[in-house]
Amino acid sequence: MSRLGGSRLTRLPDQGERASVTAGKNMDGFIDLMVDLVKANGLPHAAVHLERALLMLPGYFRPTPNPKLWDLLVLNGGRLVAAIELKSQVGPSFGNNFNNRAEEAIGSACDLWTAYREGAFGDQTRPFVGWLILMEDAPASRSAVRIRSPHFPAFPAFEGASYLKRYDLLCRRLVREQLYTTAVVISSPRSAAETGEHGSLSEMTGLKTFVTSLAGHVAAEAART
């Protein structure tokens, strides 16, 4: 049986808008949680890589996705167990950032799975591939957004959807298309810098689904070794 790790999320530091998006320090609590999950579910001696120089994997369409890196890699006995990408986003440029994040997520997954199919990681079972975004919960991220598509209509699910809802739809579809094992969007107001407050939009794209899926995958890997 898989077990959830015992760590809790650290408070999110107030780093300012650009730093909140780019620095990555506000994701340390999630990284700590994932490292604890790996250890608690049967792989205490697995190689968990967090250093920038060790976060690249071979691609199919390019040698490596440099400077596009994963944020956490787990290897056990030379097998890739998990590759996880963590993102954060605050306003006010929700629109441009959403499109950039979506393109990155789709491209990284397509490159990884094509490389996997072509044997880049050896003869092994499918790794856990996870994507998590922490997004500011604000009026602008929860407001309905107009769609401009002059030639063909957008899919109805996007009509009137806020940027938070768009991330929820993105995560659902990334999983449905098997681009990611689990994809999660977590909403959090700026006051979370002091309170640690956070929430989810749906069970499928919530943090609990992410951690239970990762814990189960790690436990299955441990059972094989």
PDB file of C-alpha atoms in Angstrom:
ATOM      1  CA  MET A   1       0.000   0.000   0.000  1.00  0.00           C
ATOM      2  CA  SER A   2       1.311   3.417  -0.894  1.00  0.00           C
ATOM      3  CA  ARG A   3       1.715   6.037   1.815  1.00  0.00           C
ATOM      4  CA  LEU A   4       1.553   9.782   1.675  1.00  0.00           C
ATOM      5  CA  GLY A   5       4.625  11.581   2.912  1.00  0.00           C
ATOM      6  CA  GLY A   6       4.568  13.460   6.161  1.00  0.00           C
ATOM      7  CA  SER A   7       5.775  16.850   5.002  1.00  0.00           C
ATOM      8  CA  ARG A   8       3.474  19.825   4.749  1.00  0.00           C
ATOM      9  CA  LEU A   9       3.533  22.658   2.262  1.00  0.00           C
ATOM     10  CA  THR A  10       5.760  25.539   3.229  1.00  0.00           C
ATOM     11  CA  ARG A  11       4.422  29.072   3.188  1.00  0.00           C
ATOM     12  CA  LEU A  12       4.784  30.799  -0.128  1.00  0.00           C
ATOM     13  CA  PRO A  13       7.238  33.695   0.017  1.00  0.00           C
ATOM     14  CA  ASP A  14       6.219  37.128  -1.255  1.00  0.00           C
ATOM     15  CA  GLN A  15       8.781  37.644  -4.006  1.00  0.00           C
ATOM     16  CA  GLY A  16       7.030  40.126  -6.272  1.00  0.00           C
ATOM     17  CA  GLU A  17       5.344  39.374  -9.581  1.00  0.00           C
ATOM     18  CA  ARG A  18       8.289  38.406 -11.793  1.00  0.00           C
ATOM     19  CA  ALA A  19      10.121  36.549  -9.047  1.00  0.00           C
ATOM     20  CA  SER A  20       6.978  34.641  -8.122  1.00  0.00           C
ATOM     21  CA  VAL A  21       6.770  33.326 -11.668  1.00  0.00           C
ATOM     22  CA  THR A  22      10.424  32.666 -12.392  1.00  0.00           C
ATOM     23  CA  ALA A  23      12.410  32.025  -9.216  1.00  0.00           C
ATOM     24  CA  GLY A  24      10.869  28.706  -8.253  1.00  0.00           C
ATOM     25  CA  LYS A  25      11.419  29.140  -4.500  1.00  0.00           C
ATOM     26  CA  ASN A  26       7.680  29.256  -3.955  1.00  0.00           C
ATOM     27  CA  MET A  27       7.540  25.609  -5.103  1.00  0.00           C
ATOM     28  CA  ASP A  28       9.972  24.262  -2.508  1.00  0.00           C
ATOM     29  CA  GLY A  29       7.155  22.921  -0.327  1.00  0.00           C
ATOM     30  CA  PHE A  30       5.836  20.810  -3.198  1.00  0.00           C
ATOM     31  CA  ILE A  31       9.314  19.500  -3.982  1.00  0.00           C
ATOM     32  CA  ASP A  32       9.832  18.542  -0.331  1.00  0.00           C
ATOM     33  CA  LEU A  33       6.505  16.716  -0.360  1.00  0.00           C
ATOM     34  CA  MET A  34       7.418  14.731  -3.476  1.00  0.00           C
ATOM     35  CA  VAL A  35      10.838  13.775  -2.134  1.00  0.00           C
ATOM     36  CA  ASP A  36       9.163  12.529   1.055  1.00  0.00           C
ATOM     37  CA  LEU A  37       6.667  10.518  -1.007  1.00  0.00           C
ATOM     38  CA  VAL A  38       9.470   8.741  -2.853  1.00  0.00           C
ATOM     39  CA  LYS A  39      11.195   7.806   0.402  1.00  0.00           C
ATOM     40  CA  ALA A  40       7.986   6.826   2.224  1.00  0.00           C
ATOM     41  CA  ASN A  41       6.784   4.486  -0.515  1.00  0.00           C
ATOM     42  CA  GLY A  42       9.691   2.088  -0.813  1.00  0.00           C
ATOM     43  CA  LEU A  43      12.516   3.912  -2.597  1.00  0.00           C
ATOM     44  CA  PRO A  44      14.560   5.544   0.192  1.00  0.00           C
ATOM     45  CA  HIS A  45      17.773   5.040  -1.769  1.00  0.00           C
ATOM     46  CA  ALA A  46      16.529   6.170  -5.190  1.00  0.00           C
ATOM     47  CA  ALA A  47      18.444   8.990  -6.867  1.00  0.00           C
ATOM     48  CA  VAL A  48      16.280  12.097  -6.578  1.00  0.00           C
ATOM     49  CA  HIS A  49      17.773  14.839  -8.726  1.00  0.00           C
ATOM     50  CA  LEU A  50      17.036  18.493  -8.034  1.00  0.00           C
ATOM     51  CA  GLU A  51      20.261  20.107  -9.262  1.00  0.00           C
ATOM     52  CA  ARG A  52      19.904  22.026 -12.522  1.00  0.00           C
ATOM     53  CA  ALA A  53      22.830  20.248 -14.188  1.00  0.00           C
ATOM     54  CA  LEU A  54      21.149  16.859 -13.648  1.00  0.00           C
ATOM     55  CA  LEU A  55      17.593  17.700 -14.750  1.00  0.00           C
ATOM     56  CA  MET A  56      17.864  17.127 -18.494  1.00  0.00           C
ATOM     57  CA  LEU A  57      16.510  14.079 -20.307  1.00  0.00           C
ATOM     58  CA  PRO A  58      17.162  13.111 -23.928  1.00  0.00           C
ATOM     59  CA  GLY A  59      14.532  14.224 -26.397  1.00  0.00           C
ATOM     60  CA  TYR A  60      13.503  12.871 -29.778  1.00  0.00           C
ATOM     61  CA  PHE A  61      13.099  16.147 -31.667  1.00  0.00           C
ATOM     62  CA  ARG A  62      16.172  17.705 -30.010  1.00  0.00           C
ATOM     63  CA  PRO A  63      19.150  16.209 -28.184  1.00  0.00           C
ATOM     64  CA  THR A  64      18.072  17.550 -24.789  1.00  0.00           C
ATOM     65  CA  PRO A  65      15.480  20.184 -23.892  1.00  0.00           C
ATOM     66  CA  ASN A  66      18.117  22.659 -22.718  1.00  0.00           C
ATOM     67  CA  PRO A  67      17.419  25.211 -21.313  1.00  0.00           C
ATOM     68  CA  LYS A  68      13.976  23.672 -20.783  1.00  0.00           C
ATOM     69  CA  LEU A  69      14.479  21.434 -17.742  1.00  0.00           C
ATOM     70  CA  TRP A  70      12.408  19.190 -15.548  1.00  0.00           C
ATOM     71  CA  ASP A  71      12.263  20.213 -11.893  1.00  0.00           C
ATOM     72  CA  LEU A  72      12.579  16.785 -10.275  1.00  0.00           C
ATOM     73  CA  LEU A  73      13.797  13.453 -11.635  1.00  0.00           C
ATOM     74  CA  VAL A  74      13.704  10.123  -9.812  1.00  0.00           C
ATOM     75  CA  LEU A  75      15.920   7.267 -10.997  1.00  0.00           C
ATOM     76  CA  ASN A  76      16.190   3.812  -9.474  1.00  0.00           C
ATOM     77  CA  GLY A  77      18.739   1.273 -10.684  1.00  0.00           C
ATOM     78  CA  GLY A  78      19.212   3.220 -13.897  1.00  0.00           C
ATOM     79  CA  ARG A  79      15.449   3.360 -14.620  1.00  0.00           C
ATOM     80  CA  LEU A  80      13.551   6.610 -14.939  1.00  0.00           C
ATOM     81  CA  VAL A  81      10.837   6.421 -12.275  1.00  0.00           C
ATOM     82  CA  ALA A  82       9.438   9.953 -12.416  1.00  0.00           C
ATOM     83  CA  ALA A  83       9.863  13.262 -14.184  1.00  0.00           C
ATOM     84  CA  ILE A  84       7.995  16.214 -12.720  1.00  0.00           C
ATOM     85  CA  GLU A  85       7.632  19.800 -13.843  1.00  0.00           C
ATOM     86  CA  LEU A  86       6.462  22.560 -11.487  1.00  0.00           C
ATOM     87  CA  LYS A  87       5.265  25.993 -12.555  1.00  0.00           C
ATOM     88  CA  SER A  88       3.818  29.064 -10.869  1.00  0.00           C
ATOM     89  CA  GLN A  89       1.983  32.056 -12.266  1.00  0.00           C
ATOM     90  CA  VAL A  90       0.707  35.365 -10.938  1.00  0.00           C
ATOM     91  CA  GLY A  91      -1.027  38.233 -12.700  1.00  0.00           C
ATOM     92  CA  PRO A  92      -1.510  40.454 -14.393  1.00  0.00           C
ATOM     93  CA  SER A  93      -0.505  38.793 -17.712  1.00  0.00           C
ATOM     94  CA  PHE A  94      -2.600  35.656 -17.307  1.00  0.00           C
ATOM     95  CA  GLY A  95      -3.393  35.314 -21.017  1.00  0.00           C
ATOM     96  CA  ASN A  96       0.108  35.332 -22.482  1.00  0.00           C
ATOM     97  CA  ASN A  97       1.468  33.191 -19.665  1.00  0.00           C
ATOM     98  CA  PHE A  98      -1.298  30.611 -20.067  1.00  0.00           C
ATOM     99  CA  ASN A  99      -0.485  30.113 -23.740  1.00  0.00           C
ATOM    100  CA  ASN A 100       3.240  29.846 -23.025  1.00  0.00           C
ATOM    101  CA  ARG A 101       2.714  27.350 -20.196  1.00  0.00           C
ATOM    102  CA  ALA A 102       0.363  25.228 -22.315  1.00  0.00           C
ATOM    103  CA  GLU A 103       2.779  25.098 -25.238  1.00  0.00           C
ATOM    104  CA  GLU A 104       5.676  24.158 -22.957  1.00  0.00           C
ATOM    105  CA  ALA A 105       3.705  21.405 -21.227  1.00  0.00           C
ATOM    106  CA  ILE A 106       2.489  19.864 -24.466  1.00  0.00           C
ATOM    107  CA  GLY A 107       5.876  20.103 -26.173  1.00  0.00           C
ATOM    108  CA  SER A 108       7.858  18.636 -23.279  1.00  0.00           C
ATOM    109  CA  ALA A 109       5.527  15.666 -22.958  1.00  0.00           C
ATOM    110  CA  CYS A 110       5.427  14.928 -26.688  1.00  0.00           C
ATOM    111  CA  ASP A 111       9.213  15.013 -26.879  1.00  0.00           C
ATOM    112  CA  LEU A 112       9.635  12.776 -23.823  1.00  0.00           C
ATOM    113  CA  TRP A 113       7.124  10.116 -24.870  1.00  0.00           C
ATOM    114  CA  THR A 114       8.461   9.949 -28.419  1.00  0.00           C
ATOM    115  CA  ALA A 115      11.973   9.509 -27.017  1.00  0.00           C
ATOM    116  CA  TYR A 116      10.611   6.805 -24.680  1.00  0.00           C
ATOM    117  CA  ARG A 117       8.966   5.008 -27.595  1.00  0.00           C
ATOM    118  CA  GLU A 118      12.263   5.072 -29.481  1.00  0.00           C
ATOM    119  CA  GLY A 119      14.163   3.525 -26.569  1.00  0.00           C
ATOM    120  CA  ALA A 120      15.971   6.572 -25.191  1.00  0.00           C
ATOM    121  CA  PHE A 121      15.482   5.339 -21.622  1.00  0.00           C
ATOM    122  CA  GLY A 122      16.119   1.670 -22.298  1.00  0.00           C
ATOM    123  CA  ASP A 123      13.696  -1.213 -21.908  1.00  0.00           C
ATOM    124  CA  GLN A 124      11.562  -0.104 -18.983  1.00  0.00           C
ATOM    125  CA  THR A 125       7.972   0.494 -17.904  1.00  0.00           C
ATOM    126  CA  ARG A 126       6.406   3.908 -18.442  1.00  0.00           C
ATOM    127  CA  PRO A 127       7.656   6.487 -15.949  1.00  0.00           C
ATOM    128  CA  PHE A 128       5.422   8.776 -13.941  1.00  0.00           C
ATOM    129  CA  VAL A 129       5.303  12.124 -15.718  1.00  0.00           C
ATOM    130  CA  GLY A 130       3.708  14.905 -13.722  1.00  0.00           C
ATOM    131  CA  TRP A 131       2.879  18.563 -14.284  1.00  0.00           C
ATOM    132  CA  LEU A 132       1.795  20.956 -11.541  1.00  0.00           C
ATOM    133  CA  ILE A 133       1.022  24.656 -11.688  1.00  0.00           C
ATOM    134  CA  LEU A 134       0.391  26.953  -8.755  1.00  0.00           C
ATOM    135  CA  MET A 135      -1.697  29.908  -9.925  1.00  0.00           C
ATOM    136  CA  GLU A 136      -2.736  33.116  -8.243  1.00  0.00           C
ATOM    137  CA  ASP A 137      -6.368  33.063  -7.172  1.00  0.00           C
ATOM    138  CA  ALA A 138      -7.507  36.579  -8.088  1.00  0.00           C
ATOM    139  CA  PRO A 139     -10.518  38.280  -9.710  1.00  0.00           C
ATOM    140  CA  ALA A 140      -8.689  38.423 -13.054  1.00  0.00           C
ATOM    141  CA  SER A 141      -7.879  34.697 -12.994  1.00  0.00           C
ATOM    142  CA  ARG A 142     -11.483  33.790 -12.098  1.00  0.00           C
ATOM    143  CA  SER A 143     -13.264  36.132 -14.528  1.00  0.00           C
ATOM    144  CA  ALA A 144     -14.739  34.925 -17.812  1.00  0.00           C
ATOM    145  CA  VAL A 145     -12.452  35.480 -20.812  1.00  0.00           C
ATOM    146  CA  ARG A 146     -13.549  36.227 -24.338  1.00  0.00           C
ATOM    147  CA  ILE A 147     -12.238  34.058 -27.166  1.00  0.00           C
ATOM    148  CA  ARG A 148     -11.054  35.505 -30.476  1.00  0.00           C
ATOM    149  CA  SER A 149     -11.152  32.801 -33.151  1.00  0.00           C
ATOM    150  CA  PRO A 150     -12.157  34.484 -36.442  1.00  0.00           C
ATOM    151  CA  HIS A 151     -12.096  31.463 -38.765  1.00  0.00           C
ATOM    152  CA  PHE A 152     -13.327  28.469 -36.796  1.00  0.00           C
ATOM    153  CA  PRO A 153     -15.100  28.274 -33.435  1.00  0.00           C
ATOM    154  CA  ALA A 154     -13.168  27.234 -30.348  1.00  0.00           C
ATOM    155  CA  PHE A 155     -14.300  24.166 -28.462  1.00  0.00           C
ATOM    156  CA  PRO A 156     -17.440  24.983 -26.430  1.00  0.00           C
ATOM    157  CA  ALA A 157     -15.787  24.091 -23.109  1.00  0.00           C
ATOM    158  CA  PHE A 158     -13.566  27.153 -23.448  1.00  0.00           C
ATOM    159  CA  GLU A 159     -16.433  29.592 -23.992  1.00  0.00           C
ATOM    160  CA  GLY A 160     -16.562  31.974 -21.055  1.00  0.00           C
ATOM    161  CA  ALA A 161     -13.955  30.001 -19.141  1.00  0.00           C
ATOM    162  CA  SER A 162     -11.666  31.881 -16.768  1.00  0.00           C
ATOM    163  CA  TYR A 163      -7.921  31.359 -16.857  1.00  0.00           C
ATOM    164  CA  LEU A 164      -8.167  29.083 -13.831  1.00  0.00           C
ATOM    165  CA  LYS A 165     -10.828  27.060 -15.640  1.00  0.00           C
ATOM    166  CA  ARG A 166      -8.656  26.955 -18.744  1.00  0.00           C
ATOM    167  CA  TYR A 167      -5.855  25.431 -16.666  1.00  0.00           C
ATOM    168  CA  ASP A 168      -8.306  22.896 -15.276  1.00  0.00           C
ATOM    169  CA  LEU A 169      -9.323  21.960 -18.823  1.00  0.00           C
ATOM    170  CA  LEU A 170      -5.686  21.848 -19.931  1.00  0.00           C
ATOM    171  CA  CYS A 171      -4.752  19.494 -17.094  1.00  0.00           C
ATOM    172  CA  ARG A 172      -7.731  17.220 -17.750  1.00  0.00           C
ATOM    173  CA  ARG A 173      -6.867  16.947 -21.416  1.00  0.00           C
ATOM    174  CA  LEU A 174      -3.151  16.429 -20.830  1.00  0.00           C
ATOM    175  CA  VAL A 175      -4.070  13.370 -18.749  1.00  0.00           C
ATOM    176  CA  ARG A 176      -6.821  12.190 -21.078  1.00  0.00           C
ATOM    177  CA  GLU A 177      -4.380  12.220 -23.998  1.00  0.00           C
ATOM    178  CA  GLN A 178      -1.821  10.374 -21.831  1.00  0.00           C
ATOM    179  CA  LEU A 179       0.703  13.158 -22.136  1.00  0.00           C
ATOM    180  CA  TYR A 180       0.999  13.265 -18.342  1.00  0.00           C
ATOM    181  CA  THR A 181       0.274  10.663 -15.708  1.00  0.00           C
ATOM    182  CA  THR A 182      -1.234  13.405 -13.557  1.00  0.00           C
ATOM    183  CA  ALA A 183      -1.608  17.144 -14.124  1.00  0.00           C
ATOM    184  CA  VAL A 184      -2.654  19.554 -11.401  1.00  0.00           C
ATOM    185  CA  VAL A 185      -3.665  23.183 -11.028  1.00  0.00           C
ATOM    186  CA  ILE A 186      -3.597  24.670  -7.538  1.00  0.00           C
ATOM    187  CA  SER A 187      -5.119  28.079  -6.822  1.00  0.00           C
ATOM    188  CA  SER A 188      -3.664  30.283  -4.125  1.00  0.00           C
ATOM    189  CA  PRO A 189      -4.249  33.961  -3.223  1.00  0.00           C
ATOM    190  CA  ARG A 190      -1.385  36.349  -2.549  1.00  0.00           C
ATOM    191  CA  SER A 191      -2.273  36.223   1.132  1.00  0.00           C
ATOM    192  CA  ALA A 192      -0.963  32.629   1.049  1.00  0.00           C
ATOM    193  CA  ALA A 193       2.486  34.138   1.538  1.00  0.00           C
ATOM    194  CA  GLU A 194       1.416  34.341   5.177  1.00  0.00           C
ATOM    195  CA  THR A 195      -1.279  31.659   5.490  1.00  0.00           C
ATOM    196  CA  GLY A 196      -0.305  28.852   3.085  1.00  0.00           C
ATOM    197  CA  GLU A 197      -3.908  28.810   1.794  1.00  0.00           C
ATOM    198  CA  HIS A 198      -4.498  26.853  -1.418  1.00  0.00           C
ATOM    199  CA  GLY A 199      -7.320  25.063  -3.205  1.00  0.00           C
ATOM    200  CA  SER A 200      -8.201  22.939  -6.222  1.00  0.00           C
ATOM    201  CA  LEU A 201     -10.730  23.237  -9.017  1.00  0.00           C
ATOM    202  CA  SER A 202     -11.685  19.578  -9.325  1.00  0.00           C
ATOM    203  CA  GLU A 203     -10.842  16.170  -7.913  1.00  0.00           C
ATOM    204  CA  MET A 204      -9.177  15.081 -11.143  1.00  0.00           C
ATOM    205  CA  THR A 205      -6.801  18.046 -11.164  1.00  0.00           C
ATOM    206  CA  GLY A 206      -6.310  18.372  -7.405  1.00  0.00           C
ATOM    207  CA  LEU A 207      -3.184  17.895  -5.319  1.00  0.00           C
ATOM    208  CA  LYS A 208      -4.537  14.766  -3.587  1.00  0.00           C
ATOM    209  CA  THR A 209      -4.885  13.004  -6.931  1.00  0.00           C
ATOM    210  CA  PHE A 210      -1.320  13.985  -7.813  1.00  0.00           C
ATOM    211  CA  VAL A 211       0.284  12.732  -4.609  1.00  0.00           C
ATOM    212  CA  THR A 212      -1.705   9.483  -4.455  1.00  0.00           C
ATOM    213  CA  SER A 213      -0.845   8.712  -8.071  1.00  0.00           C
ATOM    214  CA  LEU A 214       2.847   9.420  -7.497  1.00  0.00           C
ATOM    215  CA  ALA A 215       2.867   7.394  -4.278  1.00  0.00           C
ATOM    216  CA  GLY A 216       1.242   4.445  -6.031  1.00  0.00           C
ATOM    217  CA  HIS A 217       3.681   4.578  -8.933  1.00  0.00           C
ATOM    218  CA  VAL A 218       6.681   4.680  -6.609  1.00  0.00           C
ATOM    219  CA  ALA A 219       5.292   1.770  -4.548  1.00  0.00           C
ATOM    220  CA  ALA A 220       4.853  -0.275  -7.748  1.00  0.00           C
ATOM    221  CA  GLU A 221       8.452   0.451  -8.758  1.00  0.00           C
ATOM    222  CA  ALA A 222       9.635  -0.581  -5.297  1.00  0.00           C
ATOM    223  CA  ALA A 223       7.713  -3.848  -5.550  1.00  0.00           C
ATOM    224  CA  ARG A 224       9.529  -4.691  -8.797  1.00  0.00           C
ATOM    225  CA  THR A 225      12.991  -4.213  -7.328  1.00  0.00           C
TER     226      THR A 225
END
